[in-house]
Amino acid sequence: MPAWFVAFYEQYIREREWTHAMLQSHVMQEPRKKQVENKSQPSDLEPGVDPAVYKKMSLNITILEGGILFHSVFVGMTVSIESEGFVVLLVAILFHQAFEGLGLGSRIAQVPYPKKSLRPWILAIAFGTTAPIGQAIGLIARTSYDPASAFALIIVGVFNAISSGLLIYAATVDLLAEDFLSPEGLSMSKKQKLSGVLFIFLGAIAMSVVGAFA
C-alpha cells in the first residue's frame, strides 16, 4: 500500500474523529445554554414580552421611583414644619404630588409586569406613603428642628442632590431618550414629535409654577 495513501487515511480518520467530537460537544452545550437562559428569564412573563426589554424597563422605573421617593420625604417634612403660608403651600404640594403621581403611574403602567406581580403595587404604595412618612418625621422633629441650621441645610442639600441626580438621569436617559430616540420614537411623524415636545414644555412650566409656591 502506498505510503501517501496510509498518511492520507490516518489524517482523514483523525480529522473525522475531531469533527465528530466537536459536533458532540456543541450539541451537548446547546441544551445547557438554553436551560441557563430559561432559568435567567422570568417564567411568568406575558407571551411576546422580551425579557431584556422587561429588565431594562423595570430598572428604569426603579431609578425614577427612587429619585421621586427621596424628594417626597422632604416635601412631606416641609408641610409639617412650615407654619406661615400653610394653605398656599398645601395646595401647591397637592398639585406637585398629583403631577408626579400621574407621570410615575403612566410609566409604571407601561412596564409589562406579570399578572400576579406585586411590583407595581409596591411602587404605587411606596409613592403614596413617602410624603406622609415625611410629614410624620416633620411633626416629631418640629420643636427641635431648625430649617436654617447648618446640620439641616447639609442634610436637605445632600438628599436633594441625590434626588436631583436620579431624576435628571431618569428624565434624560430613560424617559426623553427612550421616547424620541427609540425605534418607536424615530418612526413617529413630525406632528407627533412636535406634540410630544410641546407637552414636555407645558409640564415643565406647570411644575415650575407649582415649585415657585412650594
PDB file of C-alpha atoms in Angstrom:
ATOM      1  CA  MET A   1       0.000   0.000   0.000  1.00  0.00           C
ATOM      2  CA  PRO A   2       1.483   3.373  -0.967  1.00  0.00           C
ATOM      3  CA  ALA A   3       2.847   5.480   1.874  1.00  0.00           C
ATOM      4  CA  TRP A   4       0.933   8.570   0.736  1.00  0.00           C
ATOM      5  CA  PHE A   5      -2.388   6.651   0.968  1.00  0.00           C
ATOM      6  CA  VAL A   6      -1.607   5.496   4.516  1.00  0.00           C
ATOM      7  CA  ALA A   7      -0.737   9.054   5.573  1.00  0.00           C
ATOM      8  CA  PHE A   8      -3.890  10.418   3.907  1.00  0.00           C
ATOM      9  CA  TYR A   9      -6.092   7.765   5.530  1.00  0.00           C
ATOM     10  CA  GLU A  10      -4.664   8.395   9.010  1.00  0.00           C
ATOM     11  CA  GLN A  11      -5.167  12.145   8.579  1.00  0.00           C
ATOM     12  CA  TYR A  12      -8.758  11.554   7.442  1.00  0.00           C
ATOM     13  CA  ILE A  13      -9.518   9.374  10.487  1.00  0.00           C
ATOM     14  CA  ARG A  14      -8.040  11.945  12.880  1.00  0.00           C
ATOM     15  CA  GLU A  15      -9.969  14.817  11.264  1.00  0.00           C
ATOM     16  CA  ARG A  16     -13.175  12.777  11.297  1.00  0.00           C
ATOM     17  CA  GLU A  17     -12.837  11.932  14.995  1.00  0.00           C
ATOM     18  CA  TRP A  18     -12.016  15.559  15.858  1.00  0.00           C
ATOM     19  CA  THR A  19     -15.013  16.868  13.871  1.00  0.00           C
ATOM     20  CA  HIS A  20     -17.316  14.301  15.474  1.00  0.00           C
ATOM     21  CA  ALA A  21     -16.112  15.239  18.970  1.00  0.00           C
ATOM     22  CA  MET A  22     -16.586  18.949  18.245  1.00  0.00           C
ATOM     23  CA  LEU A  23     -20.138  18.405  16.982  1.00  0.00           C
ATOM     24  CA  GLN A  24     -20.966  16.278  20.010  1.00  0.00           C
ATOM     25  CA  SER A  25     -19.700  18.933  22.417  1.00  0.00           C
ATOM     26  CA  HIS A  26     -21.701  21.613  20.576  1.00  0.00           C
ATOM     27  CA  VAL A  27     -24.864  19.523  20.743  1.00  0.00           C
ATOM     28  CA  MET A  28     -24.335  18.928  24.465  1.00  0.00           C
ATOM     29  CA  GLN A  29     -23.681  22.605  25.193  1.00  0.00           C
ATOM     30  CA  GLU A  30     -26.735  23.911  23.317  1.00  0.00           C
ATOM     31  CA  PRO A  31     -29.384  22.473  25.690  1.00  0.00           C
ATOM     32  CA  ARG A  32     -27.350  23.644  28.683  1.00  0.00           C
ATOM     33  CA  LYS A  33     -27.175  27.127  27.223  1.00  0.00           C
ATOM     34  CA  LYS A  34     -30.922  27.152  26.669  1.00  0.00           C
ATOM     35  CA  GLN A  35     -31.506  25.901  30.203  1.00  0.00           C
ATOM     36  CA  VAL A  36     -29.358  28.690  31.648  1.00  0.00           C
ATOM     37  CA  GLU A  37     -31.180  31.278  29.541  1.00  0.00           C
ATOM     38  CA  ASN A  38     -34.557  29.914  30.569  1.00  0.00           C
ATOM     39  CA  LYS A  39     -33.571  29.972  34.238  1.00  0.00           C
ATOM     40  CA  SER A  40     -32.472  33.603  33.980  1.00  0.00           C
ATOM     41  CA  GLN A  41     -35.750  34.629  32.329  1.00  0.00           C
ATOM     42  CA  PRO A  42     -38.903  35.148  34.383  1.00  0.00           C
ATOM     43  CA  SER A  43     -41.223  32.250  33.596  1.00  0.00           C
ATOM     44  CA  ASP A  44     -44.429  34.187  34.257  1.00  0.00           C
ATOM     45  CA  LEU A  45     -43.919  36.946  31.681  1.00  0.00           C
ATOM     46  CA  GLU A  46     -46.675  37.572  29.170  1.00  0.00           C
ATOM     47  CA  PRO A  47     -46.235  35.923  25.750  1.00  0.00           C
ATOM     48  CA  GLY A  48     -44.294  38.105  23.342  1.00  0.00           C
ATOM     49  CA  VAL A  49     -42.527  40.114  26.059  1.00  0.00           C
ATOM     50  CA  ASP A  50     -38.773  40.335  25.541  1.00  0.00           C
ATOM     51  CA  PRO A  51     -37.072  39.587  28.900  1.00  0.00           C
ATOM     52  CA  ALA A  52     -34.254  42.041  28.089  1.00  0.00           C
ATOM     53  CA  VAL A  53     -36.756  44.840  27.411  1.00  0.00           C
ATOM     54  CA  TYR A  54     -38.681  43.964  30.571  1.00  0.00           C
ATOM     55  CA  LYS A  55     -35.497  44.049  32.652  1.00  0.00           C
ATOM     56  CA  LYS A  56     -34.498  47.416  31.188  1.00  0.00           C
ATOM     57  CA  MET A  57     -37.930  48.993  31.747  1.00  0.00           C
ATOM     58  CA  SER A  58     -38.082  47.616  35.281  1.00  0.00           C
ATOM     59  CA  LEU A  59     -34.665  49.098  36.095  1.00  0.00           C
ATOM     60  CA  ASN A  60     -35.634  52.455  34.581  1.00  0.00           C
ATOM     61  CA  ILE A  61     -38.801  52.735  36.638  1.00  0.00           C
ATOM     62  CA  THR A  62     -36.882  51.779  39.789  1.00  0.00           C
ATOM     63  CA  ILE A  63     -34.388  54.616  39.240  1.00  0.00           C
ATOM     64  CA  LEU A  64     -37.200  57.086  38.551  1.00  0.00           C
ATOM     65  CA  GLU A  65     -39.140  55.996  41.622  1.00  0.00           C
ATOM     66  CA  GLY A  66     -36.026  56.219  43.792  1.00  0.00           C
ATOM     67  CA  GLY A  67     -35.473  59.855  42.853  1.00  0.00           C
ATOM     68  CA  ILE A  68     -39.117  60.733  43.480  1.00  0.00           C
ATOM     69  CA  LEU A  69     -39.206  58.961  46.852  1.00  0.00           C
ATOM     70  CA  PHE A  70     -36.172  60.851  48.167  1.00  0.00           C
ATOM     71  CA  HIS A  71     -37.840  64.087  47.115  1.00  0.00           C
ATOM     72  CA  SER A  72     -41.279  63.205  48.522  1.00  0.00           C
ATOM     73  CA  VAL A  73     -39.942  62.666  52.040  1.00  0.00           C
ATOM     74  CA  PHE A  74     -38.707  66.259  52.221  1.00  0.00           C
ATOM     75  CA  VAL A  75     -41.907  67.533  50.617  1.00  0.00           C
ATOM     76  CA  GLY A  76     -43.826  65.947  53.495  1.00  0.00           C
ATOM     77  CA  MET A  77     -41.425  67.378  56.068  1.00  0.00           C
ATOM     78  CA  THR A  78     -41.872  70.851  54.591  1.00  0.00           C
ATOM     79  CA  VAL A  79     -45.657  70.672  55.017  1.00  0.00           C
ATOM     80  CA  SER A  80     -45.334  69.752  58.700  1.00  0.00           C
ATOM     81  CA  ILE A  81     -42.603  72.218  59.623  1.00  0.00           C
ATOM     82  CA  GLU A  82     -43.739  75.352  57.809  1.00  0.00           C
ATOM     83  CA  SER A  83     -46.288  77.422  59.731  1.00  0.00           C
ATOM     84  CA  GLU A  84     -46.540  80.529  57.551  1.00  0.00           C
ATOM     85  CA  GLY A  85     -48.498  80.305  54.308  1.00  0.00           C
ATOM     86  CA  PHE A  86     -49.622  76.782  55.085  1.00  0.00           C
ATOM     87  CA  VAL A  87     -52.701  76.825  52.823  1.00  0.00           C
ATOM     88  CA  VAL A  88     -50.779  78.046  49.774  1.00  0.00           C
ATOM     89  CA  LEU A  89     -48.015  75.530  50.456  1.00  0.00           C
ATOM     90  CA  LEU A  90     -50.508  72.676  50.898  1.00  0.00           C
ATOM     91  CA  VAL A  91     -52.320  73.449  47.621  1.00  0.00           C
ATOM     92  CA  ALA A  92     -49.022  73.754  45.747  1.00  0.00           C
ATOM     93  CA  ILE A  93     -47.748  70.438  47.109  1.00  0.00           C
ATOM     94  CA  LEU A  94     -51.056  68.719  46.304  1.00  0.00           C
ATOM     95  CA  PHE A  95     -50.685  69.731  42.649  1.00  0.00           C
ATOM     96  CA  HIS A  96     -46.995  68.848  42.777  1.00  0.00           C
ATOM     97  CA  GLN A  97     -47.686  65.335  44.052  1.00  0.00           C
ATOM     98  CA  ALA A  98     -50.598  64.908  41.633  1.00  0.00           C
ATOM     99  CA  PHE A  99     -48.414  65.713  38.604  1.00  0.00           C
ATOM    100  CA  GLU A 100     -45.678  63.408  39.862  1.00  0.00           C
ATOM    101  CA  GLY A 101     -48.182  60.642  40.549  1.00  0.00           C
ATOM    102  CA  LEU A 102     -49.696  60.876  37.064  1.00  0.00           C
ATOM    103  CA  GLY A 103     -46.283  60.801  35.420  1.00  0.00           C
ATOM    104  CA  LEU A 104     -44.987  57.943  37.550  1.00  0.00           C
ATOM    105  CA  GLY A 105     -48.218  55.972  37.224  1.00  0.00           C
ATOM    106  CA  SER A 106     -48.181  56.203  33.430  1.00  0.00           C
ATOM    107  CA  ARG A 107     -44.622  54.861  33.394  1.00  0.00           C
ATOM    108  CA  ILE A 108     -45.417  52.019  35.786  1.00  0.00           C
ATOM    109  CA  ALA A 109     -48.390  51.055  33.599  1.00  0.00           C
ATOM    110  CA  GLN A 110     -46.105  50.739  30.557  1.00  0.00           C
ATOM    111  CA  VAL A 111     -43.896  48.095  32.192  1.00  0.00           C
ATOM    112  CA  PRO A 112     -45.184  44.614  31.183  1.00  0.00           C
ATOM    113  CA  TYR A 113     -45.227  43.170  34.687  1.00  0.00           C
ATOM    114  CA  PRO A 114     -46.564  39.620  35.091  1.00  0.00           C
ATOM    115  CA  LYS A 115     -50.241  39.466  36.074  1.00  0.00           C
ATOM    116  CA  LYS A 116     -49.573  38.254  39.615  1.00  0.00           C
ATOM    117  CA  SER A 117     -46.569  40.506  40.223  1.00  0.00           C
ATOM    118  CA  LEU A 118     -46.638  42.634  43.372  1.00  0.00           C
ATOM    119  CA  ARG A 119     -44.018  45.029  41.993  1.00  0.00           C
ATOM    120  CA  PRO A 120     -46.412  47.689  40.567  1.00  0.00           C
ATOM    121  CA  TRP A 121     -48.454  47.659  43.774  1.00  0.00           C
ATOM    122  CA  ILE A 122     -45.320  48.108  45.874  1.00  0.00           C
ATOM    123  CA  LEU A 123     -44.181  51.020  43.694  1.00  0.00           C
ATOM    124  CA  ALA A 124     -47.593  52.710  43.948  1.00  0.00           C
ATOM    125  CA  ILE A 125     -47.816  52.219  47.720  1.00  0.00           C
ATOM    126  CA  ALA A 126     -44.253  53.485  48.191  1.00  0.00           C
ATOM    127  CA  PHE A 127     -45.058  56.706  46.323  1.00  0.00           C
ATOM    128  CA  GLY A 128     -48.282  57.192  48.279  1.00  0.00           C
ATOM    129  CA  THR A 129     -46.685  56.700  51.694  1.00  0.00           C
ATOM    130  CA  THR A 130     -43.352  58.550  51.492  1.00  0.00           C
ATOM    131  CA  ALA A 131     -44.874  62.037  51.745  1.00  0.00           C
ATOM    132  CA  PRO A 132     -46.968  61.087  54.824  1.00  0.00           C
ATOM    133  CA  ILE A 133     -43.855  59.496  56.349  1.00  0.00           C
ATOM    134  CA  GLY A 134     -42.048  62.791  55.769  1.00  0.00           C
ATOM    135  CA  GLN A 135     -44.945  64.611  57.432  1.00  0.00           C
ATOM    136  CA  ALA A 136     -44.689  62.320  60.451  1.00  0.00           C
ATOM    137  CA  ILE A 137     -40.952  62.969  60.698  1.00  0.00           C
ATOM    138  CA  GLY A 138     -41.626  66.701  60.443  1.00  0.00           C
ATOM    139  CA  LEU A 139     -44.225  66.592  63.230  1.00  0.00           C
ATOM    140  CA  ILE A 140     -41.885  64.633  65.514  1.00  0.00           C
ATOM    141  CA  ALA A 141     -38.947  66.970  64.913  1.00  0.00           C
ATOM    142  CA  ARG A 142     -40.974  70.172  64.644  1.00  0.00           C
ATOM    143  CA  THR A 143     -39.995  71.568  68.041  1.00  0.00           C
ATOM    144  CA  SER A 144     -36.287  70.756  67.774  1.00  0.00           C
ATOM    145  CA  TYR A 145     -35.769  71.021  64.014  1.00  0.00           C
ATOM    146  CA  ASP A 146     -34.355  74.302  62.727  1.00  0.00           C
ATOM    147  CA  PRO A 147     -34.541  74.505  58.907  1.00  0.00           C
ATOM    148  CA  ALA A 148     -31.925  77.275  58.914  1.00  0.00           C
ATOM    149  CA  SER A 149     -29.332  75.342  60.943  1.00  0.00           C
ATOM    150  CA  ALA A 150     -26.141  74.113  59.311  1.00  0.00           C
ATOM    151  CA  PHE A 151     -26.976  70.460  60.009  1.00  0.00           C
ATOM    152  CA  ALA A 152     -30.455  70.735  58.475  1.00  0.00           C
ATOM    153  CA  LEU A 153     -29.157  72.548  55.399  1.00  0.00           C
ATOM    154  CA  ILE A 154     -26.454  69.912  54.842  1.00  0.00           C
ATOM    155  CA  ILE A 155     -28.909  67.003  55.219  1.00  0.00           C
ATOM    156  CA  VAL A 156     -31.512  68.562  52.938  1.00  0.00           C
ATOM    157  CA  GLY A 157     -28.852  69.583  50.431  1.00  0.00           C
ATOM    158  CA  VAL A 158     -27.302  66.108  50.254  1.00  0.00           C
ATOM    159  CA  PHE A 159     -30.626  64.315  49.836  1.00  0.00           C
ATOM    160  CA  ASN A 160     -31.887  66.871  47.325  1.00  0.00           C
ATOM    161  CA  ALA A 161     -28.664  66.436  45.350  1.00  0.00           C
ATOM    162  CA  ILE A 162     -29.148  62.649  45.288  1.00  0.00           C
ATOM    163  CA  SER A 163     -32.780  63.057  44.289  1.00  0.00           C
ATOM    164  CA  SER A 164     -31.948  65.623  41.602  1.00  0.00           C
ATOM    165  CA  GLY A 165     -29.224  63.432  40.120  1.00  0.00           C
ATOM    166  CA  LEU A 166     -31.515  60.402  39.946  1.00  0.00           C
ATOM    167  CA  LEU A 167     -34.360  62.415  38.422  1.00  0.00           C
ATOM    168  CA  ILE A 168     -32.157  64.181  35.857  1.00  0.00           C
ATOM    169  CA  TYR A 169     -30.636  60.860  34.803  1.00  0.00           C
ATOM    170  CA  ALA A 170     -34.043  59.192  34.602  1.00  0.00           C
ATOM    171  CA  ALA A 171     -35.560  62.105  32.674  1.00  0.00           C
ATOM    172  CA  THR A 172     -32.799  62.491  30.091  1.00  0.00           C
ATOM    173  CA  VAL A 173     -31.511  58.927  29.644  1.00  0.00           C
ATOM    174  CA  ASP A 174     -34.520  56.742  30.439  1.00  0.00           C
ATOM    175  CA  LEU A 175     -37.510  58.905  29.506  1.00  0.00           C
ATOM    176  CA  LEU A 176     -36.702  61.523  26.852  1.00  0.00           C
ATOM    177  CA  ALA A 177     -34.111  59.453  25.013  1.00  0.00           C
ATOM    178  CA  GLU A 178     -36.380  56.402  25.111  1.00  0.00           C
ATOM    179  CA  ASP A 179     -39.375  58.382  23.831  1.00  0.00           C
ATOM    180  CA  PHE A 180     -37.651  60.190  20.977  1.00  0.00           C
ATOM    181  CA  LEU A 181     -34.592  58.082  20.047  1.00  0.00           C
ATOM    182  CA  SER A 182     -36.041  54.574  20.301  1.00  0.00           C
ATOM    183  CA  PRO A 183     -37.252  52.778  17.134  1.00  0.00           C
ATOM    184  CA  GLU A 184     -40.832  53.721  18.026  1.00  0.00           C
ATOM    185  CA  GLY A 185     -39.836  57.339  18.602  1.00  0.00           C
ATOM    186  CA  LEU A 186     -37.931  57.583  15.328  1.00  0.00           C
ATOM    187  CA  SER A 187     -40.951  56.221  13.460  1.00  0.00           C
ATOM    188  CA  MET A 188     -43.232  58.988  14.767  1.00  0.00           C
ATOM    189  CA  SER A 189     -44.431  61.701  12.425  1.00  0.00           C
ATOM    190  CA  LYS A 190     -43.249  65.305  12.768  1.00  0.00           C
ATOM    191  CA  LYS A 191     -46.629  66.275  14.185  1.00  0.00           C
ATOM    192  CA  GLN A 192     -46.368  63.647  16.908  1.00  0.00           C
ATOM    193  CA  LYS A 193     -42.811  64.704  17.780  1.00  0.00           C
ATOM    194  CA  LEU A 194     -43.791  68.380  17.971  1.00  0.00           C
ATOM    195  CA  SER A 195     -46.779  67.492  20.142  1.00  0.00           C
ATOM    196  CA  GLY A 196     -44.511  65.498  22.450  1.00  0.00           C
ATOM    197  CA  VAL A 197     -42.028  68.366  22.793  1.00  0.00           C
ATOM    198  CA  LEU A 198     -44.893  70.814  23.407  1.00  0.00           C
ATOM    199  CA  PHE A 199     -46.335  68.718  26.214  1.00  0.00           C
ATOM    200  CA  ILE A 200     -42.872  68.357  27.769  1.00  0.00           C
ATOM    201  CA  PHE A 201     -42.516  72.141  27.923  1.00  0.00           C
ATOM    202  CA  LEU A 202     -46.068  72.533  29.248  1.00  0.00           C
ATOM    203  CA  GLY A 203     -45.294  70.034  32.003  1.00  0.00           C
ATOM    204  CA  ALA A 204     -42.048  71.837  32.858  1.00  0.00           C
ATOM    205  CA  ILE A 205     -43.874  75.185  33.024  1.00  0.00           C
ATOM    206  CA  ALA A 206     -46.625  73.733  35.225  1.00  0.00           C
ATOM    207  CA  MET A 207     -44.113  72.206  37.638  1.00  0.00           C
ATOM    208  CA  SER A 208     -42.131  75.467  37.710  1.00  0.00           C
ATOM    209  CA  VAL A 209     -45.249  77.433  38.668  1.00  0.00           C
ATOM    210  CA  VAL A 210     -46.038  74.934  41.419  1.00  0.00           C
ATOM    211  CA  GLY A 211     -42.395  74.965  42.554  1.00  0.00           C
ATOM    212  CA  ALA A 212     -42.468  78.755  42.896  1.00  0.00           C
ATOM    213  CA  PHE A 213     -45.035  78.390  45.695  1.00  0.00           C
ATOM    214  CA  ALA A 214     -43.754  75.133  47.165  1.00  0.00           C
TER     215      ALA A 214
END
